[in-house]
mmCIF file of C-alpha atoms in Angstrom:
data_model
loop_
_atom_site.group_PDB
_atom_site.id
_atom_site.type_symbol
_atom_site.label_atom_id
_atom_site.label_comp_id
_atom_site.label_asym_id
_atom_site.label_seq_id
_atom_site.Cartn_x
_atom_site.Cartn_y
_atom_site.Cartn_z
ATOM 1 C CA UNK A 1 26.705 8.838 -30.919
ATOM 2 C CA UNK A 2 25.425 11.087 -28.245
ATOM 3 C CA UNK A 3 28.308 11.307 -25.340
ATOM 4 C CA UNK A 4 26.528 11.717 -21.753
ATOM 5 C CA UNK A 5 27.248 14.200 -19.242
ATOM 6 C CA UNK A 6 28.502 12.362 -15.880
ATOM 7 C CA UNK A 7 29.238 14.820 -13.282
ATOM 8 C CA UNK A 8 32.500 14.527 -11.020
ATOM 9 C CA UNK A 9 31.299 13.732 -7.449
ATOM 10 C CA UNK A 10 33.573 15.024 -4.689
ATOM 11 C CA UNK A 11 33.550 12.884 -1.413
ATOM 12 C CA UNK A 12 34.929 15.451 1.570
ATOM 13 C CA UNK A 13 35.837 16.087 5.442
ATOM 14 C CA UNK A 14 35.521 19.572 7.183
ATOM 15 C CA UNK A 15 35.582 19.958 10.880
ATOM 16 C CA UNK A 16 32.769 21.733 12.271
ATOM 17 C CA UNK A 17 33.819 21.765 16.153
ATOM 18 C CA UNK A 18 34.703 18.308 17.466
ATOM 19 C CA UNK A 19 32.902 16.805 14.460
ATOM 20 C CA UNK A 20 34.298 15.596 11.320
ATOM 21 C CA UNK A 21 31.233 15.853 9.020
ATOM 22 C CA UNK A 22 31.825 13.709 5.514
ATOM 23 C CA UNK A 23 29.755 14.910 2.655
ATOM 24 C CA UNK A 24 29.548 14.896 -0.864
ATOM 25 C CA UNK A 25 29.705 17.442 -3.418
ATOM 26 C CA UNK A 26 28.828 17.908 -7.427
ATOM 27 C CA UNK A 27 31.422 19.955 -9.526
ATOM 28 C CA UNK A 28 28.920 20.687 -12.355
ATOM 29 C CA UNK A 29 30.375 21.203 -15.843
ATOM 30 C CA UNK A 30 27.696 24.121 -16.750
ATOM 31 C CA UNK A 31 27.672 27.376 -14.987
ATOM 32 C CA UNK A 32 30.640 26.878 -12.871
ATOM 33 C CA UNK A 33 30.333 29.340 -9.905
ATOM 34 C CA UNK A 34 27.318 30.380 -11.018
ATOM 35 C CA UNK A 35 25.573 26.867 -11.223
ATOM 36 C CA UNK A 36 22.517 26.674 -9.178
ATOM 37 C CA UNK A 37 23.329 25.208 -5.701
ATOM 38 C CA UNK A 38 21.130 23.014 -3.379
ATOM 39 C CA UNK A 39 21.694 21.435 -0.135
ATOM 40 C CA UNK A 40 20.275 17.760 0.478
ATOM 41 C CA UNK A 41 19.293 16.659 4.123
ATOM 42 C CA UNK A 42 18.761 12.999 4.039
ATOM 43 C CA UNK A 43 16.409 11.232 6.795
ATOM 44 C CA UNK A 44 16.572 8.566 8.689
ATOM 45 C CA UNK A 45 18.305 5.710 9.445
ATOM 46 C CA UNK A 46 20.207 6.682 6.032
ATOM 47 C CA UNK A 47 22.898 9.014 4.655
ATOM 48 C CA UNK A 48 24.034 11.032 2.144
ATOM 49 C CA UNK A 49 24.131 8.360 -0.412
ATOM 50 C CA UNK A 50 20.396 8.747 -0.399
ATOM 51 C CA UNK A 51 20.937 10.988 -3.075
ATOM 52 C CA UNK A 52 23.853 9.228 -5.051
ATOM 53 C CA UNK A 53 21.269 8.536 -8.099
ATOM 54 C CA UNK A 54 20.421 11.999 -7.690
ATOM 55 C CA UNK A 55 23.793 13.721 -7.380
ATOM 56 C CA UNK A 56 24.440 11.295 -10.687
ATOM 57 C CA UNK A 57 21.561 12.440 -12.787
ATOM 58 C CA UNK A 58 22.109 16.093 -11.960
ATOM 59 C CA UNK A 59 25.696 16.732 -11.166
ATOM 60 C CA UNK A 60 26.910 18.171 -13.862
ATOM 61 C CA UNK A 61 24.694 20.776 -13.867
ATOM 62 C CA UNK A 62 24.177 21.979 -10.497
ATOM 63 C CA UNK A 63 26.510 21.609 -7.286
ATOM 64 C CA UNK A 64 24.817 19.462 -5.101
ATOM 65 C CA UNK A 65 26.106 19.250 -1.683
ATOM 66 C CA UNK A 66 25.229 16.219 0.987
ATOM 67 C CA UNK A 67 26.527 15.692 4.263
ATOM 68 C CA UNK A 68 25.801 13.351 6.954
ATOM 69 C CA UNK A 69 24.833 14.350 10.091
ATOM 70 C CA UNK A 70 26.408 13.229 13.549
ATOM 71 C CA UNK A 71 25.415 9.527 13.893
ATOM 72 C CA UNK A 72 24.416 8.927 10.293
ATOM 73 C CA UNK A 73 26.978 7.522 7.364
ATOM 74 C CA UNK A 74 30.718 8.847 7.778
ATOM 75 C CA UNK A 75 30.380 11.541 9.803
ATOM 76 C CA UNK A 76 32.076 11.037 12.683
ATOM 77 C CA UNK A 77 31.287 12.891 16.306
ATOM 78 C CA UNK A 78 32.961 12.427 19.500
ATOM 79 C CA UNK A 79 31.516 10.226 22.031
ATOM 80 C CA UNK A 80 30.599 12.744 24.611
ATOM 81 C CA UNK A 81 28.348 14.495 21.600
ATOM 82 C CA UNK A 82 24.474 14.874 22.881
ATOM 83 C CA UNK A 83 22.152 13.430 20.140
ATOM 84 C CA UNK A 84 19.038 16.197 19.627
ATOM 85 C CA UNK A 85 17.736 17.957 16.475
ATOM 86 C CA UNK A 86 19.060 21.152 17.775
ATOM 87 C CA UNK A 87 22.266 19.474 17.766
ATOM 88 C CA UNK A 88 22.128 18.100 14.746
ATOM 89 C CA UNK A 89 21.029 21.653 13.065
ATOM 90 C CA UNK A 90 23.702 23.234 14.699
ATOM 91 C CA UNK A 91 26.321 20.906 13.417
ATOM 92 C CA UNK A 92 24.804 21.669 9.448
ATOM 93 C CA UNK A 93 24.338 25.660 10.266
ATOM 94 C CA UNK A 94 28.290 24.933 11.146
ATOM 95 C CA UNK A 95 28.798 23.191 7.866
ATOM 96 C CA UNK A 96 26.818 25.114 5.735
ATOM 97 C CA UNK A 97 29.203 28.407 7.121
ATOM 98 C CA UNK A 98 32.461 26.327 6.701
ATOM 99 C CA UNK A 99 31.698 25.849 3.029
ATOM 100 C CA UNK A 100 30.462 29.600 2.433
ATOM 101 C CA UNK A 101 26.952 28.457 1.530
ATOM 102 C CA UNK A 102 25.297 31.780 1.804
ATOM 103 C CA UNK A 103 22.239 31.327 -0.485
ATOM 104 C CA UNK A 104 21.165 27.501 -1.629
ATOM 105 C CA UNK A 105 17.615 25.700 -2.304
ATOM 106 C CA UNK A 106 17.227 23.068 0.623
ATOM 107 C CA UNK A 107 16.052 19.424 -0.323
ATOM 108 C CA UNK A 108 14.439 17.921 2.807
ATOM 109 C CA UNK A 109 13.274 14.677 3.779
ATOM 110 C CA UNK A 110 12.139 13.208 6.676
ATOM 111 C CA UNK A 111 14.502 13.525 9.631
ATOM 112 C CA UNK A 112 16.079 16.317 7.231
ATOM 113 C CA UNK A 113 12.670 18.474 7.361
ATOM 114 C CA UNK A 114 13.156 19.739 11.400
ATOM 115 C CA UNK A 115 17.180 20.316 10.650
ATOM 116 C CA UNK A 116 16.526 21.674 7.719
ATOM 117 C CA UNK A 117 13.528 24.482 9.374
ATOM 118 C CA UNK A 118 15.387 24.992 12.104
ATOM 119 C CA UNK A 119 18.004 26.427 9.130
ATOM 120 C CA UNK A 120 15.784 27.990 7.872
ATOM 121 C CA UNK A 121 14.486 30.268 10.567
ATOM 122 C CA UNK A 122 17.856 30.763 12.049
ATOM 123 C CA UNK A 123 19.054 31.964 8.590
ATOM 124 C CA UNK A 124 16.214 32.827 6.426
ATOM 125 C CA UNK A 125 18.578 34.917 3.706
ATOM 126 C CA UNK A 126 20.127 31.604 2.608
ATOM 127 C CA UNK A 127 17.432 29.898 1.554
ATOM 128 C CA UNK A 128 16.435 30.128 -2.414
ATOM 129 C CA UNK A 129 14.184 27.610 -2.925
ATOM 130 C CA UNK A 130 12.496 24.426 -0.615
ATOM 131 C CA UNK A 131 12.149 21.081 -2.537
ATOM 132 C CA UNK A 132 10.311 19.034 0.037
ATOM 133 C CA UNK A 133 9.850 15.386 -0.211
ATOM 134 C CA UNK A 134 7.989 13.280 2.807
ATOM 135 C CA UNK A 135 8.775 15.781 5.125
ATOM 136 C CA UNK A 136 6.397 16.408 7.487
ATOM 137 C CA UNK A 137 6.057 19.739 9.199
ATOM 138 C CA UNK A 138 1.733 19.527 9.815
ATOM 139 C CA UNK A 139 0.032 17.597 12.665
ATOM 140 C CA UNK A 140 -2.224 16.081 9.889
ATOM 141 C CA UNK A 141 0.605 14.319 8.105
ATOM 142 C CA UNK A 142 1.527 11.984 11.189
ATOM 143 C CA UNK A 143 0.598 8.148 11.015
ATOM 144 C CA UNK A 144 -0.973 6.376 13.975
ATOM 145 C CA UNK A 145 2.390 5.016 13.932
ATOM 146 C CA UNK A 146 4.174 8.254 13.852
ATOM 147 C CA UNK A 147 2.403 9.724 16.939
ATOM 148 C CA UNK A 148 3.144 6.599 18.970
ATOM 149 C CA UNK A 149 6.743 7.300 18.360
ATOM 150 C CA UNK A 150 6.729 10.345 18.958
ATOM 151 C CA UNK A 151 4.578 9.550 22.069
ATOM 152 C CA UNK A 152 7.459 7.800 23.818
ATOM 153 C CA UNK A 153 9.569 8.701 26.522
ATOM 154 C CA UNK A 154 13.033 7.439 28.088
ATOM 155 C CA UNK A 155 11.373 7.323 31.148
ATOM 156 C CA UNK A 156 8.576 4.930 30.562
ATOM 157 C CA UNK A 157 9.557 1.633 31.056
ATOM 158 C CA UNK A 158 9.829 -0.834 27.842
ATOM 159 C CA UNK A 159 9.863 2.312 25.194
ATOM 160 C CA UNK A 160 13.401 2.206 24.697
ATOM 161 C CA UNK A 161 12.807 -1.291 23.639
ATOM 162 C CA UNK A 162 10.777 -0.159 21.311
ATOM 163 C CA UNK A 163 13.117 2.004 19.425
ATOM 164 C CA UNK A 164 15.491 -0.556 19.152
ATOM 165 C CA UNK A 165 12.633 -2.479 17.887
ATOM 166 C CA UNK A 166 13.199 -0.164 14.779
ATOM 167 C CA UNK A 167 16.774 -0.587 13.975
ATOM 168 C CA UNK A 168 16.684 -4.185 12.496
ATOM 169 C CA UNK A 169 17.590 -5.171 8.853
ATOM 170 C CA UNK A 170 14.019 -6.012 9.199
ATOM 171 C CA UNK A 171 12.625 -2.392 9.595
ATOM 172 C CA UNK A 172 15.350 -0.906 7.657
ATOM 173 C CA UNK A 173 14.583 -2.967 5.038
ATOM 174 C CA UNK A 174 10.578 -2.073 5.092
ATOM 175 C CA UNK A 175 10.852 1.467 5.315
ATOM 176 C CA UNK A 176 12.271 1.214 1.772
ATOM 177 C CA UNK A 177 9.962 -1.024 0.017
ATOM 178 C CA UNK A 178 6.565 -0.464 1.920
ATOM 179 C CA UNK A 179 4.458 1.497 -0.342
ATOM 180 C CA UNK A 180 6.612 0.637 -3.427
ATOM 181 C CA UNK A 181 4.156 -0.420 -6.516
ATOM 182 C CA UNK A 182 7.301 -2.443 -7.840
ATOM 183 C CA UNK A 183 9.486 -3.510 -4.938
ATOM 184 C CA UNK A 184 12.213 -5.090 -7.514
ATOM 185 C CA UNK A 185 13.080 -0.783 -8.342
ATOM 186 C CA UNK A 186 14.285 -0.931 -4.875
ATOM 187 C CA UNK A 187 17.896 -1.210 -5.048
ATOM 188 C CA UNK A 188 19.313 -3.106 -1.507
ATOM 189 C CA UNK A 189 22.499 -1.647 -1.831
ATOM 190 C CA UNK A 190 20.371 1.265 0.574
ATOM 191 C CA UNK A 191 19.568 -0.656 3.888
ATOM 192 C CA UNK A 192 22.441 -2.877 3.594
ATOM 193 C CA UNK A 193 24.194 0.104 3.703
ATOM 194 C CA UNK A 194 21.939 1.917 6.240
ATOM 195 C CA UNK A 195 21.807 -1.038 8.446
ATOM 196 C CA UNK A 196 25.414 -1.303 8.292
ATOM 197 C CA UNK A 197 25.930 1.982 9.990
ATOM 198 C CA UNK A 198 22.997 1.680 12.260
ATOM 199 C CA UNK A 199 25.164 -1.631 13.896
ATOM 200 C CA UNK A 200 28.443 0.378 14.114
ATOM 201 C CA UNK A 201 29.165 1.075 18.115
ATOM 202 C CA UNK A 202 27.252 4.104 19.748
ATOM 203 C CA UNK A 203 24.971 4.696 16.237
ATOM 204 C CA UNK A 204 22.156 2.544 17.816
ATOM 205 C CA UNK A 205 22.591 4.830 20.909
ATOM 206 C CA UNK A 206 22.233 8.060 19.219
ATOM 207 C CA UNK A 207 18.985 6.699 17.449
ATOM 208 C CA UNK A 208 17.869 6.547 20.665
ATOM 209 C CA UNK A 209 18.032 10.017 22.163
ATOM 210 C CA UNK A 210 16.683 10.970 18.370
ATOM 211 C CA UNK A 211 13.674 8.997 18.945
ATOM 212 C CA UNK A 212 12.981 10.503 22.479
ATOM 213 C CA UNK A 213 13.716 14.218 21.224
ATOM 214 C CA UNK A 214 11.368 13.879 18.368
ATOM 215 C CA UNK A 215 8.857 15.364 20.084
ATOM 216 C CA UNK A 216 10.656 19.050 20.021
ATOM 217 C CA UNK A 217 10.089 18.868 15.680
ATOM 218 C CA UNK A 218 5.996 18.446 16.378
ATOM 219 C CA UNK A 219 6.221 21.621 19.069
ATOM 220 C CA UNK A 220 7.795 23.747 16.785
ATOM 221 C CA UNK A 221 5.247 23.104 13.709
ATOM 222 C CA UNK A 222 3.286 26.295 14.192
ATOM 223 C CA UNK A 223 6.573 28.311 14.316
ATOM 224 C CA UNK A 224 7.803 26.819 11.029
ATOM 225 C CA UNK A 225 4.460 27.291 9.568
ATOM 226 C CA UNK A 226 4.662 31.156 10.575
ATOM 227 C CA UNK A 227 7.933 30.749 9.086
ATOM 228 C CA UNK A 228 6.427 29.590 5.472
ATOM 229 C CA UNK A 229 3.419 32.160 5.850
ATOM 230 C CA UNK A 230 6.001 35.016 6.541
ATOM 231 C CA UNK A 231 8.724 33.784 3.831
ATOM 232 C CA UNK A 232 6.882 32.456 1.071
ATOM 233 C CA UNK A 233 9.524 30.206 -0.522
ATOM 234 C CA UNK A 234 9.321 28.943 -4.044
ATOM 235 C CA UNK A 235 8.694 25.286 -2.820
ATOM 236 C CA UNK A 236 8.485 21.698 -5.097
ATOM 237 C CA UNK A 237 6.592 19.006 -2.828
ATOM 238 C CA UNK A 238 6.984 15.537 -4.032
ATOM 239 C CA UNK A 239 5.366 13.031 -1.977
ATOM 240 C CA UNK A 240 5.050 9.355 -1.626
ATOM 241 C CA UNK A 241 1.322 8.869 -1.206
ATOM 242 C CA UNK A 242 2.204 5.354 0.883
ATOM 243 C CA UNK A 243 4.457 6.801 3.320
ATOM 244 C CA UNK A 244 4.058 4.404 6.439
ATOM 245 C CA UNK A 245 5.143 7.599 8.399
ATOM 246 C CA UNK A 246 4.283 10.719 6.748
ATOM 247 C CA UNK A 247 0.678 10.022 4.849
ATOM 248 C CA UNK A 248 -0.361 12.370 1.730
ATOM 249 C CA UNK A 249 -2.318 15.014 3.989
ATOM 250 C CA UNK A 250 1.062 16.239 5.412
ATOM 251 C CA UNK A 251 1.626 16.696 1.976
ATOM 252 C CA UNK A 252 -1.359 18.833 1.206
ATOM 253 C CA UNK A 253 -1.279 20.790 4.332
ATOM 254 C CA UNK A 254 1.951 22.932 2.851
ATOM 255 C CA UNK A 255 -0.651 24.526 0.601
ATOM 256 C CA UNK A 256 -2.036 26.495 3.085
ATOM 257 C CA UNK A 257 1.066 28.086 4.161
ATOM 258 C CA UNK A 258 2.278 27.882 0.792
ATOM 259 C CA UNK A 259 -0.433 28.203 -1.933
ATOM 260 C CA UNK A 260 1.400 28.693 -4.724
ATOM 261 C CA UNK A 261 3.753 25.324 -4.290
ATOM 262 C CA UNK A 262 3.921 22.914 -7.083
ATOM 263 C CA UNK A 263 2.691 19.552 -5.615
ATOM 264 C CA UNK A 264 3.001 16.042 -6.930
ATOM 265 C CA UNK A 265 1.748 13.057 -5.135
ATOM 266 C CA UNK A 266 2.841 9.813 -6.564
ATOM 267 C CA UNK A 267 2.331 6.417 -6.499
ATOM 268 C CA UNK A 268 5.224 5.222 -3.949
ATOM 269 C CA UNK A 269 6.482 5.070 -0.206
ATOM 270 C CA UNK A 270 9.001 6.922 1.947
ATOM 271 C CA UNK A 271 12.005 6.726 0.095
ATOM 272 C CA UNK A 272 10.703 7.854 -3.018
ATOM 273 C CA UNK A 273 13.884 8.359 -4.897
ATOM 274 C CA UNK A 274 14.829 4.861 -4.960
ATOM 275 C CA UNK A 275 11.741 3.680 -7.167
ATOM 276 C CA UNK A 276 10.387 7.002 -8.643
ATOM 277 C CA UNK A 277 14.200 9.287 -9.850
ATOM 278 C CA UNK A 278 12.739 9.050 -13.560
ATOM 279 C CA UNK A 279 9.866 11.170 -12.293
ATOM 280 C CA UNK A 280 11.112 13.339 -9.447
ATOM 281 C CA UNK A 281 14.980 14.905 -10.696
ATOM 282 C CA UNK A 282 13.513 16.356 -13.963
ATOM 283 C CA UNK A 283 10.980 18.281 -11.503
ATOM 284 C CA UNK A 284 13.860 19.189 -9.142
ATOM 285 C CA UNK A 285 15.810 19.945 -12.439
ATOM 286 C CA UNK A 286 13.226 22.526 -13.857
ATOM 287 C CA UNK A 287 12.469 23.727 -10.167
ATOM 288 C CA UNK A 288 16.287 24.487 -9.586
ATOM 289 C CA UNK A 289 16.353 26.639 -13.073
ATOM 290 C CA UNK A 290 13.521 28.525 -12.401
ATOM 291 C CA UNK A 291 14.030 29.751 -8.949
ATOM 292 C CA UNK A 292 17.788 30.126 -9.577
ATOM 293 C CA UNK A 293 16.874 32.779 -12.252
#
């Protein structure tokens, strides 16, 4: 009988400032200190257990580390924190020097893809690798949809509204299963759980001055593309081609900057792990190994 490899999965504070940042954490059983280690940045409205399928199917041979940011999952900020992506970077540059992380391959998604660049240009030495996965960082891969968000303003009358419009089980609930082929692969456990922490007090707030501070990622595309053109990072894009936010052409646009990327386009939505882990983690596996070396 063949006796499977389950990784232990650490579940941690650290203080970074005034903000008591959970995350979780992979002690892989091959390699020890050596093992190959990559940072995930989840998206939004969700959390580090994004990537609890993940962390399972890979944990015991890599050290995976996931935190949540301030106003996502357990993380908890004070109530005087300001909500912007800066912000938000500057909390994980904070965590990412509490736990020594000098040199890791970045995972980002979605809201994770402008924390995650902003990393990256601040700090350029640590990063080894970038798996991307519906994260946009082109003007081409923004939905109709996606530019009217990103179109509104705290100042306009009625578009606050309309953020809160997206923070219903409803919505929650859809950004997970639109594009699916196969809805029943969608486990609920994720925007029960998302939703959840989206209704806690202030968390509806802070998606709010998110929303309105989008805007900042899209101005800053050309300098992250500079950043890939200069940098040239190994890079694994995995994309689901029926992202409601992020369509496949963001996808395709990384080649320019990055022509030697390994691409895969598949047949799913935004949250691509929860329907499509059988095909993505052995490409993150192999991608991992071979930059590592």
């Amino acid at each position: 009988m063949t006796l499977l490899t389950v990784p232990r999965t650490l579940h941690r504070h650290v203080e970074v400032g005034d903000v008591r940042v959970f995350y979780r954490e992979s002690v892989p059983d091959e390699g020890g200190d050596d093992a190959p280690v990559m940072l995930l940045l989840h998206g939004f409205p969700s959390a580090s257990h994004q990537f609890r399928r993940l962390i399972d199917v890979l944990g015991s041979r890599y050290r995976l580390i996931a935190p949540d940011y301030p106003g996502f999952g357990h993380t908890e900020a004070p109530a005087g924190f300001t909500y912007s992506f800066d912000a938000l970077a500057g909390v994980m540059e904070g965590f990412a020097e509490r736990l020594g992380l000098t040199r890791f391959v970045m995972y980002v998604f979605d809201f994770g893809t402008p924390v995650g660049f902003r990393l990256a240009t601040r700090h350029p030495e640590w990063i080894a690798g970038l798996v991307v996965q519906n994260g946009n960082a082109y003007e081409e891969g923004l939905s109709d949809g996606a530019r009217a968000f990103i179109a509104l303003r705290p100042d306009v009358e009625g578009d606050e509204d309309r953020v809160r419009a997206l923070l219903t089980l409803e919505m929650t609930r859809g950004q997970y299963e639109g594009g699916t082929t196969d809805p029943r692969l969608v486990a609920p456990d994720g925007w029960t759980l998302d939703q959840h922490f989206l209704d806690l007090p202030g968390r509806k707030e802070a998606q709010v001055a998110l929303a309105f501070d989008y805007h900042t990622n899209v101005a800053r595309y050309p300098l992250w593309q500079a950043w890939l053109r200069e940098h040239r990072p190994p890079a694994l894009i995995t994309w689901g081609r029926d992202d409601m936010f992020f369509p496949e052409p963001g996808a395709h646009a990384y080649l320019r900057d990055l022509p030697d990327a390994e691409l895969h386009v598949i047949d799913t939505g935004h949250f691509a792990l929860e329907d499509r882990l059988p095909e993505i983690a052995p490409l993150v596996a192999a991608f991992l190994d071979r930059v590592w070396r």
